[in-house]
Coordinates of C-alpha atoms in Angstrom, one line a residue:
Chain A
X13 CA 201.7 -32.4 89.3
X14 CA 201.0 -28.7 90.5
X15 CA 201.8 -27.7 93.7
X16 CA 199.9 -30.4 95.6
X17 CA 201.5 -31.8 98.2
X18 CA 201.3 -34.7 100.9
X19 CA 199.9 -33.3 104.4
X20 CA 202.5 -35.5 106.3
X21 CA 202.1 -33.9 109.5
X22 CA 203.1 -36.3 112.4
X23 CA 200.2 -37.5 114.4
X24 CA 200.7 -38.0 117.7
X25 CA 200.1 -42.0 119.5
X26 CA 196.9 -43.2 119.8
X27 CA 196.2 -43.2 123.0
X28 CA 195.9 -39.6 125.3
X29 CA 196.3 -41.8 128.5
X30 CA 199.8 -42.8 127.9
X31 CA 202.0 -39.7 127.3
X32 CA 201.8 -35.7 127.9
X33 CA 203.9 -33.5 125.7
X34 CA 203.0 -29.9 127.6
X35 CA 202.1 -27.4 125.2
X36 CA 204.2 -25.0 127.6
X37 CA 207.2 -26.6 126.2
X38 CA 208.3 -28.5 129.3
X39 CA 209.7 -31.8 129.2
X40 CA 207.3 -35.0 128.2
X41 CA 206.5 -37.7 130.3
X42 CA 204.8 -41.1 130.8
X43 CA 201.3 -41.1 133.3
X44 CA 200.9 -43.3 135.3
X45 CA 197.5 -43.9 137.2
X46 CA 196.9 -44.6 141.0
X47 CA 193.9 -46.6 142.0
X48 CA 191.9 -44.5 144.6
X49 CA 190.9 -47.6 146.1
X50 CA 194.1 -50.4 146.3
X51 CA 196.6 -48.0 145.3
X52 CA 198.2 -50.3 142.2
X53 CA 199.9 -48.2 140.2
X54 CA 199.8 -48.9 136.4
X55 CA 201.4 -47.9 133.1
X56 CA 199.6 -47.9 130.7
X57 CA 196.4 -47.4 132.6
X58 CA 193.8 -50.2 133.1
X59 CA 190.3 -49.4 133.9
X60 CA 189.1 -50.9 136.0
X61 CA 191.6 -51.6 138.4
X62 CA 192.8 -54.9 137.4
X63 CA 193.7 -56.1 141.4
X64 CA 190.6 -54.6 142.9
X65 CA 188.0 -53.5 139.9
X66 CA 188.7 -50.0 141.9
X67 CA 187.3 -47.2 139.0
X68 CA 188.7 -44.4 140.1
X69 CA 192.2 -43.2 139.4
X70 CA 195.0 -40.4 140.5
X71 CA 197.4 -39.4 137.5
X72 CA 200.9 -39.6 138.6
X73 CA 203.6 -38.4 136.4
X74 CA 206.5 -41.3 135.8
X75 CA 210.1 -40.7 136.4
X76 CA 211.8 -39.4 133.4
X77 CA 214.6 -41.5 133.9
X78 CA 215.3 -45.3 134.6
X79 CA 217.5 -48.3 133.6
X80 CA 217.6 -50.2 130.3
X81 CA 216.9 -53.8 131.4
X82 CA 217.7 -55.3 128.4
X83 CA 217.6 -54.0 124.7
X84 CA 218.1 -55.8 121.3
X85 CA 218.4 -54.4 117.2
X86 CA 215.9 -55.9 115.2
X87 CA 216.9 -56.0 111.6
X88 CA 214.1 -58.1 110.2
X89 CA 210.9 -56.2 111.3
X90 CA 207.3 -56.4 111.1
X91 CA 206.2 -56.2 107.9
X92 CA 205.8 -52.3 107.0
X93 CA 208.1 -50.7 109.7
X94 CA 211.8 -49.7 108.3
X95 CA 214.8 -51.6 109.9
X96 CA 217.0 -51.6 111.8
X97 CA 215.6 -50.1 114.8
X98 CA 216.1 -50.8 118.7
X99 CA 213.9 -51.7 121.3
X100 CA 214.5 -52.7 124.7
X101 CA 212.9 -52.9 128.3
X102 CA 213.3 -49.6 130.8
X103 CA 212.6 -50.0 134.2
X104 CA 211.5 -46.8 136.2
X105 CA 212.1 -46.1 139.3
X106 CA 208.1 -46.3 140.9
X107 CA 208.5 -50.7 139.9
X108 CA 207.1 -50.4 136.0
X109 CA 208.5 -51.8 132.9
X110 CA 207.8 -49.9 129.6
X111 CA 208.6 -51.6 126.3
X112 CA 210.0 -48.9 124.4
X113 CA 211.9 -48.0 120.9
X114 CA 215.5 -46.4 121.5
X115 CA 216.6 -43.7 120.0
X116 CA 220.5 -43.6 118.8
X117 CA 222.7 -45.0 116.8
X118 CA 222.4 -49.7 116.4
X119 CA 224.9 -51.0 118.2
X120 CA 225.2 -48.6 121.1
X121 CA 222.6 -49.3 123.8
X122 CA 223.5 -52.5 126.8
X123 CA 222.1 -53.7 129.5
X124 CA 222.1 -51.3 132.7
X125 CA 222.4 -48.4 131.1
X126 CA 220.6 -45.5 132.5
X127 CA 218.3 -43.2 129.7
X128 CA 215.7 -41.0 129.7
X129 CA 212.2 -40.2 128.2
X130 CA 212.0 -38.5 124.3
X131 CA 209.6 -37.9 122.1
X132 CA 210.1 -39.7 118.4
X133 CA 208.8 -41.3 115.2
X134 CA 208.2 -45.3 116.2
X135 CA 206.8 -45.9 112.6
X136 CA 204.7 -44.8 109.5
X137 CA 201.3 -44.5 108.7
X138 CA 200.8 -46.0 105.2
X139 CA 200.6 -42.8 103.8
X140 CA 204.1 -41.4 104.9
X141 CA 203.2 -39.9 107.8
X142 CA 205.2 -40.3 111.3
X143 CA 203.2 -41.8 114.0
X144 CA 204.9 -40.5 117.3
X145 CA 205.5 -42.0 120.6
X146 CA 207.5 -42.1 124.0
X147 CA 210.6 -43.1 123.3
X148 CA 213.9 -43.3 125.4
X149 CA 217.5 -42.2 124.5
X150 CA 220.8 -41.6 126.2
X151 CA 221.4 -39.8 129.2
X152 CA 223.1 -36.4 127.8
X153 CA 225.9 -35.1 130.0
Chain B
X4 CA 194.4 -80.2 135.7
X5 CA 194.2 -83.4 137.5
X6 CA 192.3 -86.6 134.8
X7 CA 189.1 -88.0 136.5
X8 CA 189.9 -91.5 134.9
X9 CA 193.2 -92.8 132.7
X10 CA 193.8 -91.3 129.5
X11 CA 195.7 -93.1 126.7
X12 CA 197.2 -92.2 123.3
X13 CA 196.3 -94.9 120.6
X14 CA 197.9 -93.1 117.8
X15 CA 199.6 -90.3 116.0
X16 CA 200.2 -88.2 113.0
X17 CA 202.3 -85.8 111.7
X18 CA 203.2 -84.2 108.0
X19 CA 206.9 -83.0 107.2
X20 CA 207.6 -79.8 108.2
X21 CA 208.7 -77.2 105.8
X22 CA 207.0 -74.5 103.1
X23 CA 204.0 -76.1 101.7
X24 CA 201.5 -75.4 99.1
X25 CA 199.3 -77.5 100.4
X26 CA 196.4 -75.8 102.6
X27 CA 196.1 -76.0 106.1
X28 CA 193.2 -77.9 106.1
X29 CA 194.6 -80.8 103.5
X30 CA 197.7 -80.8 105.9
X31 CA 195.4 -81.4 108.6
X32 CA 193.5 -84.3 106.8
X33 CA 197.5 -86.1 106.4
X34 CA 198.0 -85.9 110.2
X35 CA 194.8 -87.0 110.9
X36 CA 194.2 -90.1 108.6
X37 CA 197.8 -90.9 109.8
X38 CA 196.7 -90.8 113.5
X39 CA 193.8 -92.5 112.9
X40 CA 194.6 -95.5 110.8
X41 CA 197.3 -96.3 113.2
X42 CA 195.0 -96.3 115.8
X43 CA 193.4 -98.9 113.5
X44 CA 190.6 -96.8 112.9
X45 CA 189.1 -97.6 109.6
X46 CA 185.8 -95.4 109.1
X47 CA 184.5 -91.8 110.4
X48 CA 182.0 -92.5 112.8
X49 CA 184.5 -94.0 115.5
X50 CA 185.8 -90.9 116.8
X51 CA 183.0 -89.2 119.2
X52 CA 185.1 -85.5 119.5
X53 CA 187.6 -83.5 117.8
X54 CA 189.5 -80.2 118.8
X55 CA 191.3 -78.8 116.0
X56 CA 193.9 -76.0 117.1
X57 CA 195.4 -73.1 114.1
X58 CA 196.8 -69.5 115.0
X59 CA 196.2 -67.7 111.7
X60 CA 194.2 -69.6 109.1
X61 CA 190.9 -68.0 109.5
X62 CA 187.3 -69.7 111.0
X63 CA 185.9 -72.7 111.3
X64 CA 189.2 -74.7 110.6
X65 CA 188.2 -78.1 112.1
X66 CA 185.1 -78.4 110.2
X67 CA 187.5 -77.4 107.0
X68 CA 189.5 -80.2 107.8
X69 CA 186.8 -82.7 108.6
X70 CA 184.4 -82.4 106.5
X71 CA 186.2 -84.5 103.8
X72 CA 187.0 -87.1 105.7
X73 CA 182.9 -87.4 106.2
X74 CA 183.1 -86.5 110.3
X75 CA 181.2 -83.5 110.3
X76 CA 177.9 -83.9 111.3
X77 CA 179.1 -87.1 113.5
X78 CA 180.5 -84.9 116.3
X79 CA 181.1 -82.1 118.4
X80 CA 184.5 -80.3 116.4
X81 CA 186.1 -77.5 118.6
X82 CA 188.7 -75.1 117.2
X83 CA 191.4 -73.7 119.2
X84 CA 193.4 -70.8 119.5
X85 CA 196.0 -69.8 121.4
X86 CA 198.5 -68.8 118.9
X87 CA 201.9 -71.0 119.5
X88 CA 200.2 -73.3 121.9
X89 CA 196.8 -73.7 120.1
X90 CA 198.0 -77.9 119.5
X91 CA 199.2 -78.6 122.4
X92 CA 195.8 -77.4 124.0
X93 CA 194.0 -79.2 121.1
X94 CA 195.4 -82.4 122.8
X95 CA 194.9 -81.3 126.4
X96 CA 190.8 -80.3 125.4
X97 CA 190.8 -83.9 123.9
X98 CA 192.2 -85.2 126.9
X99 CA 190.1 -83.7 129.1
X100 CA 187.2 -84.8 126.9
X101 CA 187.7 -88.4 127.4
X102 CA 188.5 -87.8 131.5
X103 CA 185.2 -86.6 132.1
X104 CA 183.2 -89.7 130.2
X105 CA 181.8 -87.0 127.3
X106 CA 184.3 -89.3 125.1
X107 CA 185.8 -92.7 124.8
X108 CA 187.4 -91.5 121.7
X109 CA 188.4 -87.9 120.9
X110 CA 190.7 -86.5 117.9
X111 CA 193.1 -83.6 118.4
X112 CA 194.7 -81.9 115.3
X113 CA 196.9 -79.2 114.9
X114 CA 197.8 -77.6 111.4
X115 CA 198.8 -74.7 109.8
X116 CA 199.9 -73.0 106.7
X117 CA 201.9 -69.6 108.0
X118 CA 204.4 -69.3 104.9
X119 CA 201.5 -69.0 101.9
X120 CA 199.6 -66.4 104.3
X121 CA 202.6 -64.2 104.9
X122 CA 204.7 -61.9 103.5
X123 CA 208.5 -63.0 103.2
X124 CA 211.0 -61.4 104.6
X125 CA 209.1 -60.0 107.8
X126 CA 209.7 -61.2 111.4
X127 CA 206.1 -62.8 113.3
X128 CA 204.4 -60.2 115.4
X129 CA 201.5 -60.2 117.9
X130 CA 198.2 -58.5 117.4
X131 CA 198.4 -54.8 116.1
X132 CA 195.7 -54.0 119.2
X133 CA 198.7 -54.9 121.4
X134 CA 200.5 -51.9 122.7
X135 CA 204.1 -53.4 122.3
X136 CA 203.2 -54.8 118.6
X137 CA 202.6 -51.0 117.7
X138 CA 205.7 -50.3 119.5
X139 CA 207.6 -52.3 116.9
X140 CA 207.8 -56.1 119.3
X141 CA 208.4 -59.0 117.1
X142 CA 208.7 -62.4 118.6
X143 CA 212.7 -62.8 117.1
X144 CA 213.2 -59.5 119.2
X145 CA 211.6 -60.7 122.2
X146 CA 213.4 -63.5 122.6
X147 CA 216.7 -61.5 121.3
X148 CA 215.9 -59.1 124.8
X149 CA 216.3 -62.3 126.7
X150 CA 219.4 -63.7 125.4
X151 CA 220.6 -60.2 125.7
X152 CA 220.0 -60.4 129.3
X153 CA 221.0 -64.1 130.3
X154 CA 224.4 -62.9 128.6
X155 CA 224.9 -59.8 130.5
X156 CA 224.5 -61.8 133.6
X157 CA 225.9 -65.0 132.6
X158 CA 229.1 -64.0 130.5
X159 CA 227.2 -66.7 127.8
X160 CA 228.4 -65.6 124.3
X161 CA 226.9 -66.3 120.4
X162 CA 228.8 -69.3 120.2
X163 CA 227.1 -70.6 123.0
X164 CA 224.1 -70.1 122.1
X165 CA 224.8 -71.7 118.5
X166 CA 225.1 -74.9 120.3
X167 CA 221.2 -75.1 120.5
X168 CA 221.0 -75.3 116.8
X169 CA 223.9 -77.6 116.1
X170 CA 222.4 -79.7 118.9
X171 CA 219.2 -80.5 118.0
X172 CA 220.2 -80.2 114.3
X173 CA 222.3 -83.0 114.5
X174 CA 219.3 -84.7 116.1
X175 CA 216.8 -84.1 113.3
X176 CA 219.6 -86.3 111.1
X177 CA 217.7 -88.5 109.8
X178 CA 214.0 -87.5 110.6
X179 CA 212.2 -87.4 107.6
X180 CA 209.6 -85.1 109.7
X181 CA 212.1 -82.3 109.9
X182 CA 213.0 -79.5 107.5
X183 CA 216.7 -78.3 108.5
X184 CA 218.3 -81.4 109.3
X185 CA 222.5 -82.2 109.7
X186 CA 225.4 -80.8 110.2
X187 CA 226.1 -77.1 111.0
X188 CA 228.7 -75.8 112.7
X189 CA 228.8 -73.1 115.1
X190 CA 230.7 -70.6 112.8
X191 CA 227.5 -71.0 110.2
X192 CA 225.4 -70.3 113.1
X193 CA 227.2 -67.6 113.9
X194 CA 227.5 -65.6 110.6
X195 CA 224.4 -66.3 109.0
X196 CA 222.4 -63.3 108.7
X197 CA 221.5 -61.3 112.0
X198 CA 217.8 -61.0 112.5
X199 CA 217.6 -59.2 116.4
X200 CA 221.2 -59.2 117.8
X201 CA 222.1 -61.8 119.0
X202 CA 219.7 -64.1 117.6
X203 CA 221.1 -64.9 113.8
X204 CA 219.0 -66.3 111.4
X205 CA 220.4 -69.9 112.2
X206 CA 219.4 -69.6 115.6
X207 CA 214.9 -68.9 114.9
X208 CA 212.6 -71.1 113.9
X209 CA 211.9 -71.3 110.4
X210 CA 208.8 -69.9 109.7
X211 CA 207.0 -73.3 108.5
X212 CA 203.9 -75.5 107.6
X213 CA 203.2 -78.6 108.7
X214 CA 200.2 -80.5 111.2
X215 CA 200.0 -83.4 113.4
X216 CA 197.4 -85.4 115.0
X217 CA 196.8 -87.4 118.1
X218 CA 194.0 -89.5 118.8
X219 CA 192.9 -90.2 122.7
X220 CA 191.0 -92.6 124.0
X221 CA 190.0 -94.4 127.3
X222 CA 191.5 -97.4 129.0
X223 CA 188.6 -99.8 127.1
X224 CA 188.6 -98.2 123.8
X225 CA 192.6 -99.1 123.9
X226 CA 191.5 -102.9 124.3
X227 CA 188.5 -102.6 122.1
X228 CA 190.7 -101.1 119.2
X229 CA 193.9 -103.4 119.6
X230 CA 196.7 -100.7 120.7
X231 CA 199.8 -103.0 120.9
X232 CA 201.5 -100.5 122.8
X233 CA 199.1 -97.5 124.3
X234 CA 201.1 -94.4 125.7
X235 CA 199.1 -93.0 129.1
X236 CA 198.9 -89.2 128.9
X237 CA 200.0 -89.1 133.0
X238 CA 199.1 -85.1 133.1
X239 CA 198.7 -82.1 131.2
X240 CA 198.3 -78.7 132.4
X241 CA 197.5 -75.5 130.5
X242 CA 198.4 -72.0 132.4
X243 CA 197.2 -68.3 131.3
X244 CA 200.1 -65.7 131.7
X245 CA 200.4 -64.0 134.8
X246 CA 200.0 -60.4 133.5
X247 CA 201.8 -57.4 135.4
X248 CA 204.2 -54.3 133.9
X249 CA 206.6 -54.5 136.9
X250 CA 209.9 -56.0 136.0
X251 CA 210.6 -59.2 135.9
X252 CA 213.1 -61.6 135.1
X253 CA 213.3 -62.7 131.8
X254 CA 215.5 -65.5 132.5
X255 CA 213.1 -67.2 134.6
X256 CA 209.8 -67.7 133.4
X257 CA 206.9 -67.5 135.6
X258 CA 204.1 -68.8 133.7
X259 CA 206.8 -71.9 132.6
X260 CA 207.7 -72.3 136.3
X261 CA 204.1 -72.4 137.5
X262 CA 203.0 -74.6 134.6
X263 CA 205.9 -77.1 135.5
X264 CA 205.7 -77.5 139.2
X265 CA 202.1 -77.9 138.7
X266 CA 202.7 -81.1 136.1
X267 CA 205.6 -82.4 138.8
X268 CA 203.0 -82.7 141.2
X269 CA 199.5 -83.7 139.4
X270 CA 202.0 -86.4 137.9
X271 CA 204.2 -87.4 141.1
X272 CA 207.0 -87.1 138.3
X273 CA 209.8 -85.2 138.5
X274 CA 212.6 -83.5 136.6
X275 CA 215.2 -86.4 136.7
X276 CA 212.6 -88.7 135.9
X277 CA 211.8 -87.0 132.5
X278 CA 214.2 -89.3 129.2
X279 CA 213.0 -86.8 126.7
X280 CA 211.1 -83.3 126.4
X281 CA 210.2 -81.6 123.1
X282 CA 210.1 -77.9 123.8
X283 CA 209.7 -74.5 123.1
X284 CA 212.8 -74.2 121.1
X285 CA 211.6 -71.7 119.0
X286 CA 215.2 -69.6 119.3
X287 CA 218.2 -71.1 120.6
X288 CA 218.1 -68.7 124.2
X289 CA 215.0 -70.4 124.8
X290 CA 216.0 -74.4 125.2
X291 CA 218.9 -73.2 127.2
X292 CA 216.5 -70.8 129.7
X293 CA 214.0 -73.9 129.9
X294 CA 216.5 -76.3 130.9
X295 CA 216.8 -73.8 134.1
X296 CA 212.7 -73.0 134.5
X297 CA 212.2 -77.0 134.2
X298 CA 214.4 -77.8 136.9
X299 CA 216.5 -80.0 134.4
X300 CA 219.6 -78.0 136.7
X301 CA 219.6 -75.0 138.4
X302 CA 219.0 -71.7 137.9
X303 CA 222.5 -70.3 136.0
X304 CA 223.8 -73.8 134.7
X305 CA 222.0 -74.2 131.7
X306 CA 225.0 -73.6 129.4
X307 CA 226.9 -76.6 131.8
X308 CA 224.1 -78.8 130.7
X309 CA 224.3 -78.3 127.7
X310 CA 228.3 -78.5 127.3
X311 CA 228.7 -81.6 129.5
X312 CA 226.3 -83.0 127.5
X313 CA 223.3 -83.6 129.5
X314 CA 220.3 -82.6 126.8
X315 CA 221.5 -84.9 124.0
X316 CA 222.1 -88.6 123.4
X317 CA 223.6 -90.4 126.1
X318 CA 222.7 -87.6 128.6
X319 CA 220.3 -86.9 131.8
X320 CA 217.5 -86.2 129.2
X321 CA 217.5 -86.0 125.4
X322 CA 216.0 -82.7 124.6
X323 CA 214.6 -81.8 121.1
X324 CA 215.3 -85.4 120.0
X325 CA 212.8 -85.2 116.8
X326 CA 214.9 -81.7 116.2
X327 CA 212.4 -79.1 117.7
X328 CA 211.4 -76.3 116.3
X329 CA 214.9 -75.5 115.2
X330 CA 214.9 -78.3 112.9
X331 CA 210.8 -78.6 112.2
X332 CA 210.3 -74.9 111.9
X333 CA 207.3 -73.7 113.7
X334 CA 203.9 -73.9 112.1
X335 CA 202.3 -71.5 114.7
X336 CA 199.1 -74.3 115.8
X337 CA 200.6 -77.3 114.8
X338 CA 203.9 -77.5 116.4
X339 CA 202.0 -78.7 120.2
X340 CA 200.5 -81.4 118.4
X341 CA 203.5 -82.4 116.7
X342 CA 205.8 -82.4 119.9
X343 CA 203.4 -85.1 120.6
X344 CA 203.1 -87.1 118.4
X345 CA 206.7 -87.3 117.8
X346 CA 207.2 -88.0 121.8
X347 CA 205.1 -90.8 121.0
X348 CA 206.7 -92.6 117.9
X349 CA 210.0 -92.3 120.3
X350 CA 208.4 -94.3 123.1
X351 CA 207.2 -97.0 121.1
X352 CA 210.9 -96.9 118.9
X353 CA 209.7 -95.7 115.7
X354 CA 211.8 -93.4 115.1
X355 CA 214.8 -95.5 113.0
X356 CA 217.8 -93.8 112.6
X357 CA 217.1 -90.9 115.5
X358 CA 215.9 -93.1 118.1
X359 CA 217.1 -92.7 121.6
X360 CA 218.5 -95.2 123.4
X361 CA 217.1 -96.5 125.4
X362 CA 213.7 -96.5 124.3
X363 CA 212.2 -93.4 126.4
X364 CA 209.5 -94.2 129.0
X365 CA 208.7 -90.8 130.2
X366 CA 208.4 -87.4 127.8
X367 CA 207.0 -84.2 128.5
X368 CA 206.3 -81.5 126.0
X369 CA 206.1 -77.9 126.6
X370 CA 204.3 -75.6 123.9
X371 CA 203.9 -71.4 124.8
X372 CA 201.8 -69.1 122.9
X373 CA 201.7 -65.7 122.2
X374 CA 203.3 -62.6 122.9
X375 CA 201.3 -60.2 124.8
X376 CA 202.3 -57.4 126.6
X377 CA 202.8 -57.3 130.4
X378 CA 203.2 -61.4 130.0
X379 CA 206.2 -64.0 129.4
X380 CA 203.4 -65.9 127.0
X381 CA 200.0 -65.6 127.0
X382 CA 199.6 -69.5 127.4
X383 CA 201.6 -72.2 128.1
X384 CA 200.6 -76.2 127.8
X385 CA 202.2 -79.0 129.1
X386 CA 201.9 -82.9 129.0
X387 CA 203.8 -85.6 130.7
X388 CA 203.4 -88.9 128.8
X389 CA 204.4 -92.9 130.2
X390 CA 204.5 -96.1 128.1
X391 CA 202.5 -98.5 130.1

């Protein structure tokens, strides 16, 4: 077949208002948005404002770390995403609840655990490719 | 929402549950004729309304179902969506129809064929737009976070939640309605295969086909069409989700909890009143949280309720006596519809070789629907029925 080859570079998640990987090689993290006007903070951002209809918005970086609420391994998925995989419920420290993909091994995530933001692969394109998103993993020591 | 005038029930429908290779729409048209025959209703032009609830089958599903039975073109039909609970708000549109005088008599269907329109071997998931479905959420997985939780802060274990199953398996006995009916024991719970730890395949809904139908009318029609024994329709409430990405606790239910009280007090009945409720049972964590958000006991003594024996025959309240979804499987619109009508055959003791005794006076159904982000469920609908 030659030397052609499949372009599977990953592609980063859809949305730009949800996650910032700095270019400067600093750590990722979540974004949250500040209404100018009522001061609800939300992740992932609604516009507008969902109490108040407010429009305008302050971008406010989300804690790194938080506390798994409650997680589960799913072993019959979707159809087209690979199993097993784990996701669970993080709470953050600023009051918001991200639904999330864990990274590590089945098995080893419970409730109360504290973990931090990553960066991983939460499931392929249909041509191979990764599609890439927040993630949360672990707290290394 | 509160009735501007008394609603009654003058018959119901339903298919067995299971796979099918019959349509949607010819499963509909079973339920229906069902419903309406035994509502001694002989030709198509009686019926003045319909509302026709389905999750997945596509458009216009009502007049797909309808049209061969010659009622299109007679009357107003309505489809409704809102995925799991899509039947049970089928009933409550018809409901309301007949309250506010647009109808004397109105026609509410649920049906649905998920297993022909799916591929096997993958777990239900909300909408791909949703930003959890993209995440990976399936419904199995959502429900497994829950049970996770309620036995971190309970000290509940599998076992215990493979009661559920053996529970309202042993129910579904002898209902001819219900696919997975009989014994099990806990151990075959336990083992079978695991599908989002700790929820084992015993312990989900199978992923079924099925419809049922219910026909409501007003006070006169009831006299003017003979209804031996008419079942009043004392409330019925549907709630939207309360959305918000703050935590919350899963083990509680908000949009259950405000959907309940609401029924209490539209209805003046309460909790301990209730003989029977068909619910949500779509995995086993569910009926045992639900026995805490309806106020059947309080808030941590679901798994006492359940153990002394409370939710099954000879207890407070016989939950899941038809077998809920555990036993039916869940046909995404139809199961609301079903709950229903299977409520019904109970209270007019119908239901040989699975009755409850005594014959149950008051039942209350509880359908969700849907799994979107920042929500318990996007919908909720409720009904409280009393024989008369």
């Amino acid at each position: 077949m030659g030397d052609r080859t499949v372009d599977a570079k990953p592609v980063t998640f859809y949305h730009p208002d949800l996650l910032e990987i700095p270019a400067d090689g600093s750590p990722p993290y979540l974004k949250g948005y500040r209404c100018r006007a009522c001061g609800r903070l939300d992740f992932p951002k609604l516009s507008p404002c969902p109490s108040c209809w407010g429009d305008e918005f302050e971008l406010l970086p989300l804690s790194r770390r938080g506390k798994l609420y409650s997680v589960t391994d799913v072993f019959i998925g979707p159809a087209g995403m690979k199993t097993p995989y784990t996701f669970g419920y993080v709470d953050l420290p600023e009051d918001i609840r991200i639904f999330c993909q864990l990274e590590g091994p089945i098995g080893s995530f419970h409730c109360d655990q504290d973990v931090e933001l990553t960066v991983g692969t939460i499931r392929e394109n249909s041509d191979g490719s990764s599609i890439r998103s927040y993630k949360f993993k672990k707290i290394e020591s | 929402m509160l009735l501007q005038r008394d609603v009654y029930i003058a018959g119901v429908g339903e298919t067995k549950f299971g796979k099918h290779k019959l349509e949607f729409d010819a499963l509909g048209r079973i339920a229906a004729l069902e419903a309406l025959r035994s509502s001694n209703i002989n030709r198509p032009d009686v019926i003045q309304s319909a509302y026709v609830g389905n999750g997945t089958n596509g458009l216009v599903t009502g007049q797909t179902v309808l049209k061969d039975l010659g009622m299109c073109g007679r009357m107003p039909i309505i489809n409704v969506e809102s995925a799991c609970s899509s039947g049970g708000m089928a009933v409550h549109l018809a409901a309301r129809d007949v309250a506010s005088h647009c109808s004397e008599v109105s026609l509410a269907i649920g049906c649905e064929n998920h297993s022909l329109h799916m591929q096997s071997g993958t777990a239900f998931s909300p909408a791909m737009t949703d930003i959890e479905t993209v995440h990976g959420a399936v419904m199995t997985g959502k429900y497994a976070l829950r049970a996770q939780r309620y036995m971190y802060e309970t000290g509940a274990t599998i076992e215990d939640l493979a009661l559920i199953t053996v529970k309202n398996r042993r129910h579904a006995t002898n209902n001819p309605h219900a696919w997975f009916r009989g014994e099990i024991s806990v151990e075959e719970v336990v083992k079978s295969r695991m599908v989002a730890s700790p929820l084992t395949l015993q312990q989900c809904c199978g992923i079924a086909d099925g419809a049922g139908a219910v026909v409501v009318c007003s006070e006169d029609m009831i006299t003017k069409l003979g209804i031996e024994k008419p079942i009043k329709i004392a409330g019925t409430v549907v709630h939207s989700g309360p959305y918000h990405n703050r935590p919350r606790d899963i083990t509680g239910d908000d949009i259950i909890e405000a959907c309940s009280h609401q029924l209490y007090e539209e209805t003046g009945i309460g909790p301990e009143d209730i003989d029977i409720i068909e619910l949500h049972d779509a995995f086993t964590i569910s009926e045992l949280l639900y026995y805490e958000c309806l106020g059947l006991c309080g808030k941590g003594e679901g798994l006492k309720f359940l153990r002394d024996g409370n939710s099954t025959h000879g207890g407070k309240c016989v939950v899941s006596p038809r077998g809920g979804m555990l036993s039916y499987g869940h046909p995404i619109g139809a199961s609301g519809a079903a709950q229903i009508a299977a409520c019904v055959k109970q209270m007019r003791n119908e239901c040989k070789g699975y009755q409850v005794d005594p014959v149950p006076r008051i039942a209350m159904t509880l359908v969700t629907g849907g799994g979107l982000s920042g929500t318990e469920h996007a919908a909720c609908t409720m009904h409280m029925l009393m024989s008369k």
